[in-house]
Coordinates of C-alpha atoms in Angstrom, one line a residue:
M1 CA 60.8 -70.8 83.4
E2 CA 62.6 -74.1 82.8
D3 CA 63.2 -75.1 79.2
P4 CA 61.6 -78.5 78.7
S5 CA 63.8 -79.1 75.7
S6 CA 66.9 -79.2 77.9
T7 CA 65.9 -82.6 79.3
G8 CA 67.8 -85.6 78.0
G9 CA 66.5 -88.0 75.4
L10 CA 63.9 -87.5 72.7
N11 CA 61.2 -84.9 73.3
L12 CA 58.9 -82.6 71.4
F13 CA 61.8 -80.3 70.5
S14 CA 64.0 -83.0 69.1
P15 CA 64.5 -82.7 65.3
Y16 CA 62.8 -85.3 63.2
K17 CA 63.4 -86.5 59.6
M18 CA 59.9 -87.2 58.1
G19 CA 60.9 -88.8 54.8
K20 CA 62.2 -86.0 52.7
F21 CA 61.3 -83.3 55.2
N22 CA 63.6 -82.1 58.0
L23 CA 61.5 -81.0 60.9
S24 CA 63.1 -78.9 63.7
H25 CA 60.6 -80.0 66.3
R26 CA 57.6 -82.4 66.7
V27 CA 54.8 -80.0 67.6
V28 CA 52.4 -80.2 64.7
L29 CA 49.4 -77.9 63.9
A30 CA 46.5 -80.3 63.7
P31 CA 43.9 -80.0 60.9
M32 CA 41.0 -78.0 62.3
T33 CA 37.8 -76.7 60.7
R34 CA 37.5 -73.0 61.3
N35 CA 34.8 -71.9 58.8
R36 CA 36.6 -68.8 57.5
A37 CA 36.8 -69.8 53.8
L38 CA 33.9 -67.7 52.6
N39 CA 32.3 -69.4 49.5
E40 CA 34.8 -72.2 49.8
L41 CA 37.7 -69.8 48.9
P42 CA 40.7 -69.3 51.2
Q43 CA 40.6 -65.7 52.4
P44 CA 43.4 -63.2 53.4
A45 CA 42.7 -63.9 57.1
M46 CA 43.8 -67.5 56.4
V47 CA 47.1 -66.3 55.2
D48 CA 47.6 -64.6 58.5
Y49 CA 46.3 -67.5 60.6
Y50 CA 48.6 -70.1 59.1
S51 CA 51.6 -67.8 58.9
Q52 CA 51.2 -66.9 62.6
R53 CA 51.5 -70.6 63.5
S54 CA 54.5 -71.3 61.3
T55 CA 58.0 -71.8 62.6
P56 CA 61.2 -72.6 60.8
G57 CA 61.2 -76.4 60.3
G58 CA 57.7 -76.7 61.7
F59 CA 55.0 -78.8 60.3
L60 CA 51.4 -77.8 59.7
I61 CA 48.3 -79.7 58.4
S62 CA 45.6 -77.6 56.8
E63 CA 42.0 -77.6 57.8
G64 CA 39.9 -80.2 56.1
T65 CA 39.6 -79.3 52.4
S66 CA 37.0 -80.5 50.0
P67 CA 38.2 -82.6 47.0
S68 CA 34.9 -82.1 45.1
D69 CA 31.7 -80.1 45.1
Q70 CA 30.0 -83.1 46.8
S71 CA 32.3 -83.5 49.7
S72 CA 31.5 -80.6 52.0
G73 CA 29.2 -80.7 55.0
F74 CA 30.0 -77.5 56.8
P75 CA 29.6 -73.8 56.0
H76 CA 32.6 -71.9 54.5
V77 CA 35.2 -74.7 54.4
P78 CA 37.8 -74.4 51.6
G79 CA 37.9 -76.6 48.5
I80 CA 40.7 -77.5 46.2
Y81 CA 38.8 -78.7 43.1
T82 CA 38.8 -75.4 41.1
D83 CA 41.5 -73.2 39.7
E84 CA 40.3 -70.3 41.7
Q85 CA 40.6 -72.3 45.0
V86 CA 44.1 -73.4 44.0
Q87 CA 45.2 -69.8 43.3
A88 CA 43.7 -68.7 46.7
W89 CA 45.5 -71.5 48.5
K90 CA 48.9 -70.5 46.9
K91 CA 48.9 -67.3 49.0
V92 CA 48.4 -69.3 52.2
V93 CA 51.1 -71.8 51.3
D94 CA 53.6 -69.1 50.2
A95 CA 53.2 -67.4 53.6
V96 CA 53.9 -70.6 55.4
H97 CA 56.9 -71.4 53.3
A98 CA 58.2 -67.8 53.8
K99 CA 58.4 -68.7 57.5
G100 CA 60.4 -71.8 56.7
A101 CA 57.6 -74.3 57.6
I102 CA 56.2 -77.3 55.8
I103 CA 52.4 -77.7 55.1
F104 CA 50.2 -80.6 54.0
C105 CA 46.7 -80.2 52.7
Q106 CA 44.1 -82.5 54.4
L107 CA 41.7 -83.9 51.8
W108 CA 38.3 -84.3 53.5
H109 CA 35.1 -85.8 52.1
V110 CA 32.4 -85.9 54.7
G111 CA 30.1 -88.4 53.0
R112 CA 26.8 -88.7 54.8
A113 CA 27.8 -86.1 57.4
S114 CA 26.4 -83.5 55.0
H115 CA 23.1 -82.0 54.0
Q116 CA 21.2 -81.3 50.8
V117 CA 22.0 -77.6 51.2
F118 CA 25.7 -78.4 50.6
Q119 CA 25.1 -80.7 47.6
P120 CA 25.0 -79.8 43.9
G121 CA 21.4 -79.4 42.9
G122 CA 20.2 -80.1 46.4
G123 CA 20.9 -83.8 46.0
S124 CA 21.4 -86.4 48.8
P125 CA 24.9 -86.8 50.4
I126 CA 26.7 -90.0 49.4
S127 CA 28.0 -92.8 51.7
S128 CA 28.7 -96.5 52.0
T129 CA 25.2 -96.9 53.3
S130 CA 21.7 -95.5 53.0
N131 CA 21.3 -95.2 56.7
P132 CA 21.4 -91.6 58.1
I133 CA 23.4 -90.4 61.1
S134 CA 21.3 -90.6 64.2
K135 CA 19.5 -87.5 65.4
K136 CA 21.8 -86.9 68.4
W137 CA 24.2 -85.4 65.8
Q138 CA 23.2 -82.2 64.0
V139 CA 24.5 -80.5 60.9
Q140 CA 25.2 -76.7 61.0
L141 CA 23.6 -74.9 58.1
P142 CA 24.9 -71.8 56.3
D143 CA 22.2 -69.6 57.9
G144 CA 23.4 -70.6 61.4
S145 CA 20.5 -73.0 62.1
S146 CA 21.0 -76.7 62.6
D147 CA 19.2 -79.8 61.2
A148 CA 19.2 -83.5 61.4
H149 CA 21.4 -85.3 58.8
P150 CA 19.3 -86.6 55.9
E151 CA 19.2 -90.1 54.5
P152 CA 22.3 -90.5 52.3
R153 CA 22.5 -92.2 48.9
R154 CA 24.4 -95.4 48.9
L155 CA 27.2 -95.2 46.3
E156 CA 26.9 -97.8 43.5
T157 CA 29.9 -100.0 43.1
H158 CA 30.8 -98.5 39.7
E159 CA 30.8 -95.0 41.2
I160 CA 33.5 -95.5 43.8
P161 CA 36.4 -95.3 41.3
Q162 CA 35.1 -91.8 40.4
I163 CA 35.4 -90.7 44.0
V164 CA 39.0 -92.2 44.1
E165 CA 39.7 -90.0 41.0
Q166 CA 38.4 -86.9 42.8
Y167 CA 40.9 -87.5 45.6
R168 CA 43.7 -88.0 43.1
Q169 CA 42.9 -84.8 41.2
A170 CA 42.6 -82.9 44.4
A171 CA 46.0 -84.1 45.5
L172 CA 47.5 -82.9 42.2
N173 CA 45.7 -79.6 42.7
A174 CA 47.2 -79.3 46.2
I175 CA 50.7 -79.7 44.8
R176 CA 49.9 -77.0 42.2
A177 CA 48.9 -74.7 45.1
G178 CA 52.4 -75.3 46.6
F179 CA 51.5 -77.7 49.4
D180 CA 54.3 -80.1 50.3
G181 CA 51.9 -83.1 50.4
V182 CA 48.5 -84.3 51.4
E183 CA 46.8 -86.0 54.3
I184 CA 43.9 -88.3 53.4
H185 CA 41.2 -87.9 56.1
S186 CA 40.0 -91.4 56.7
A187 CA 38.8 -90.8 60.3
H188 CA 36.1 -89.4 62.6
G189 CA 33.0 -90.8 60.8
Y190 CA 33.6 -89.1 57.4
L191 CA 33.4 -90.8 54.0
I192 CA 36.3 -93.2 54.1
D193 CA 35.6 -94.1 57.7
Q194 CA 32.0 -94.8 56.7
F195 CA 33.5 -97.7 54.6
L196 CA 36.0 -98.8 57.2
K197 CA 33.6 -99.1 60.2
D198 CA 31.3 -102.2 60.4
G199 CA 28.8 -100.1 62.5
I200 CA 28.1 -98.1 59.3
N201 CA 29.2 -100.2 56.3
D202 CA 26.3 -102.6 55.5
R203 CA 27.3 -103.2 51.9
T204 CA 27.2 -106.7 50.3
D205 CA 29.5 -105.9 47.4
E206 CA 33.3 -105.9 47.2
Y207 CA 33.5 -102.9 49.5
G208 CA 31.5 -104.3 52.4
G209 CA 31.5 -107.3 54.8
S210 CA 35.0 -108.5 55.4
L211 CA 37.9 -106.3 56.8
A212 CA 39.7 -106.6 53.5
N213 CA 36.6 -105.4 51.6
R214 CA 36.0 -102.5 54.1
C215 CA 39.6 -101.4 53.7
K216 CA 39.5 -101.5 49.9
F217 CA 38.2 -97.9 49.2
L218 CA 40.9 -96.4 51.5
I219 CA 43.7 -98.4 49.9
Q220 CA 42.6 -97.7 46.4
T221 CA 42.5 -94.0 47.2
V222 CA 46.0 -94.1 48.8
E223 CA 47.4 -96.0 45.8
A224 CA 46.0 -93.5 43.4
V225 CA 47.3 -90.5 45.3
V226 CA 50.7 -92.2 45.8
E227 CA 51.0 -92.9 42.1
A228 CA 50.2 -89.2 41.4
L229 CA 52.5 -87.6 44.1
G230 CA 54.9 -90.2 45.4
A231 CA 54.6 -91.9 48.7
D232 CA 56.7 -89.3 50.7
R233 CA 54.1 -86.6 50.0
V234 CA 51.1 -88.7 51.1
A235 CA 49.8 -89.3 54.7
I236 CA 46.7 -91.0 56.1
R237 CA 44.6 -90.2 59.2
I238 CA 42.6 -92.9 60.9
S239 CA 40.5 -93.2 64.1
P240 CA 39.6 -96.8 64.7
A241 CA 38.2 -96.2 68.2
I242 CA 36.5 -92.9 67.6
D243 CA 32.7 -93.0 67.4
F244 CA 31.9 -89.5 66.0
Y245 CA 28.8 -89.6 63.8
D246 CA 28.0 -93.1 64.9
A247 CA 31.2 -94.4 63.5
T248 CA 31.5 -97.5 65.7
D249 CA 33.3 -100.7 65.0
S250 CA 33.0 -104.1 66.7
D251 CA 36.8 -104.5 66.8
P252 CA 38.6 -101.2 66.7
I253 CA 42.1 -102.6 67.3
G254 CA 41.5 -105.3 64.6
L255 CA 40.4 -102.6 62.2
G256 CA 43.4 -100.4 63.0
L257 CA 45.8 -103.3 62.5
A258 CA 44.1 -104.3 59.2
V259 CA 44.6 -100.8 57.8
I260 CA 48.2 -100.8 59.0
E261 CA 48.9 -104.2 57.5
R262 CA 47.8 -102.9 54.1
L263 CA 49.7 -99.7 54.4
N264 CA 52.8 -101.6 55.3
K265 CA 52.3 -103.9 52.3
L266 CA 51.8 -100.9 50.0
Q267 CA 55.1 -99.4 51.3
H268 CA 56.9 -102.7 50.7
N269 CA 55.5 -103.0 47.2
I270 CA 56.5 -99.5 46.1
G271 CA 59.8 -99.5 48.0
S272 CA 59.1 -96.2 49.7
K273 CA 57.6 -94.9 52.9
L274 CA 54.4 -92.8 53.2
A275 CA 55.0 -89.5 54.9
Y276 CA 53.2 -90.6 58.2
L277 CA 50.2 -92.3 59.7
H278 CA 48.1 -90.0 61.9
V279 CA 46.0 -91.7 64.6
T280 CA 43.5 -90.1 66.9
Q281 CA 43.8 -91.7 70.3
P282 CA 40.7 -93.2 72.0
R283 CA 40.3 -90.5 74.7
L284 CA 38.2 -88.5 72.3
T285 CA 35.5 -91.2 72.0
T286 CA 32.0 -89.8 72.8
I287 CA 30.9 -92.9 74.6
M288 CA 33.4 -92.3 77.4
T289 CA 30.9 -90.4 79.6
L290 CA 32.8 -90.9 82.9
A291 CA 36.0 -89.1 83.8
P292 CA 39.0 -91.1 82.5
T293 CA 40.4 -93.5 85.1
E294 CA 43.9 -94.9 85.3
L295 CA 42.5 -98.1 83.7
D296 CA 41.1 -96.0 80.7
E297 CA 44.5 -94.3 80.3
D298 CA 46.3 -97.6 80.4
R299 CA 44.0 -99.0 77.7
E300 CA 44.4 -95.9 75.6
A301 CA 48.2 -96.1 75.8
Q302 CA 48.2 -99.8 75.0
F303 CA 45.9 -99.2 72.0
M304 CA 48.2 -96.5 70.6
R305 CA 51.3 -98.5 71.3
T306 CA 49.9 -101.6 69.6
L307 CA 49.2 -99.6 66.4
R308 CA 52.5 -97.7 66.6
E309 CA 54.5 -101.0 67.0
A310 CA 52.7 -102.4 64.0
Y311 CA 53.2 -99.5 61.6
E312 CA 56.4 -99.3 59.7
G313 CA 56.9 -95.6 59.3
A314 CA 56.4 -92.2 60.9
F315 CA 53.6 -92.2 63.5
M316 CA 51.7 -89.1 64.6
A317 CA 49.3 -89.0 67.6
S318 CA 46.5 -86.5 68.3
G319 CA 43.7 -86.1 70.7
G320 CA 43.7 -83.8 73.8
F321 CA 47.5 -83.7 74.4
T322 CA 49.0 -81.4 76.9
M323 CA 52.7 -80.4 76.6
E324 CA 53.5 -82.9 79.3
L325 CA 51.6 -85.8 77.7
G326 CA 53.2 -84.9 74.3
M327 CA 56.7 -85.0 75.8
E328 CA 56.0 -88.4 77.5
T329 CA 54.5 -89.8 74.3
V330 CA 57.5 -88.9 72.2
S331 CA 60.1 -89.9 74.9
S332 CA 58.4 -93.3 75.4
G333 CA 58.4 -94.0 71.7
V334 CA 54.6 -94.1 71.4
A335 CA 54.7 -91.5 68.6
D336 CA 57.2 -89.6 66.6
L337 CA 55.0 -86.5 66.2
V338 CA 52.1 -85.0 68.2
S339 CA 49.5 -82.7 66.7
Y340 CA 47.8 -80.0 68.7
G341 CA 44.5 -78.4 68.0
R342 CA 42.6 -76.2 70.5
D343 CA 45.8 -75.0 72.2
F344 CA 47.2 -74.0 68.8
I345 CA 44.0 -72.0 68.1
S346 CA 44.5 -69.8 71.1
N347 CA 48.3 -69.8 71.1
P348 CA 49.8 -68.9 67.7
D349 CA 53.2 -69.2 69.3
L350 CA 52.5 -72.5 70.9
V351 CA 55.9 -74.0 70.1
L352 CA 57.7 -71.1 71.8
R353 CA 55.4 -71.3 74.8
F354 CA 56.0 -75.0 75.1
R355 CA 59.7 -74.5 74.8
L356 CA 59.7 -71.9 77.5
N357 CA 57.1 -73.7 79.6
A358 CA 55.2 -70.5 79.5
P359 CA 51.5 -70.0 80.4
L360 CA 49.0 -70.6 77.6
N361 CA 46.1 -68.4 76.4
K362 CA 42.7 -69.9 77.1
Y363 CA 40.7 -70.7 74.0
N364 CA 37.1 -69.5 73.5
R365 CA 34.9 -72.3 72.0
E366 CA 32.3 -69.8 70.9
T367 CA 34.6 -68.4 68.3
F368 CA 35.9 -71.7 66.9
Y369 CA 33.4 -71.9 64.0
T370 CA 32.3 -68.3 63.3
H371 CA 33.1 -66.5 60.1
D372 CA 34.8 -63.5 61.7
P373 CA 38.3 -63.0 60.1
V374 CA 39.8 -61.6 63.3
V375 CA 38.0 -62.4 66.5
G376 CA 38.9 -65.8 67.8
Y377 CA 41.0 -66.4 64.7
T378 CA 44.0 -64.1 64.3
D379 CA 43.7 -61.9 67.4
Y380 CA 45.0 -64.3 70.1
P381 CA 48.1 -62.6 71.7
F382 CA 51.6 -63.7 71.3
L383 CA 53.9 -64.2 74.2
N384 CA 55.5 -61.0 75.5
I385 CA 59.1 -62.2 75.8
E386 CA 60.2 -59.2 77.9
S387 CA 57.6 -60.0 80.6

């Protein structure tokens, strides 16, 4: 097997200095919901899962983690708003650090992509709007059944700073748990994205209407978390062109550039870079019903390149990458880092397999979101080096 890292120029195996963190390669574990945190507490199986996928100088992003008791919309996802949760996360983080890896905690508020069953007192989920997600999307309930998303409660203007504070406190809790930093999930139709996208945000106050107003909640959250942790421990994920949960926008590239303009300004004002910007590329959009054509691929590449060239800092790409596409993306300068999801689920030693150009285990979608602590979680085989 030929070692892809032996080729000249930058590639997935080139070291990278991400702010204060020295990475030995650029293959990142993407944040992925796995539903194994029973009762919102990280379990022993999660220690094994993250440790298996850790490499010296590697970078991992945790699954989406709830910053408050209002923010979950899926069964058995972890939180980081109680002391018990912080203590449980410490065991996971310690195991990752023992392997010499670096890990950020993704802070994830789903907003209207929730259900009364996940809300304190059976209340309505919160959002930028009072319009529910369309019935083509279903929410998975704790008993295994599914239901339509209910009508959310539109946040009052005076309540939004309280949500910002929840993010800030959760970020501090993440550091207490030992995480090296946090990624603020502002993508994929969840709460912050519900403010960013004009297909959802129908507000008439200071958080709606213009691009500047729609970006306000995100920027206030980033500013609060940066003030608490320092910029080099804070990252942001966005998906301007992704329409999950009806999160459409009339001008995706304009939205992406507006967010980036404000992040660049923030970095200039504080004199320090954020850890990275994480962007999901358009190939994951649900409205692309036909097989991608060369024209689609050219548009996707141009979309990502435009955002990458505008952003003044480390740039991470995600969304259906193969090893070959990842190598090309890094070598061409479209991204500094590439995050991998499904292939990392079924290949705990993905970095080694990529390095050796070895075959990959196939993943089983049916076990992605079960609660089994072993099957489809920690039982995927490692590469047999001798063979």
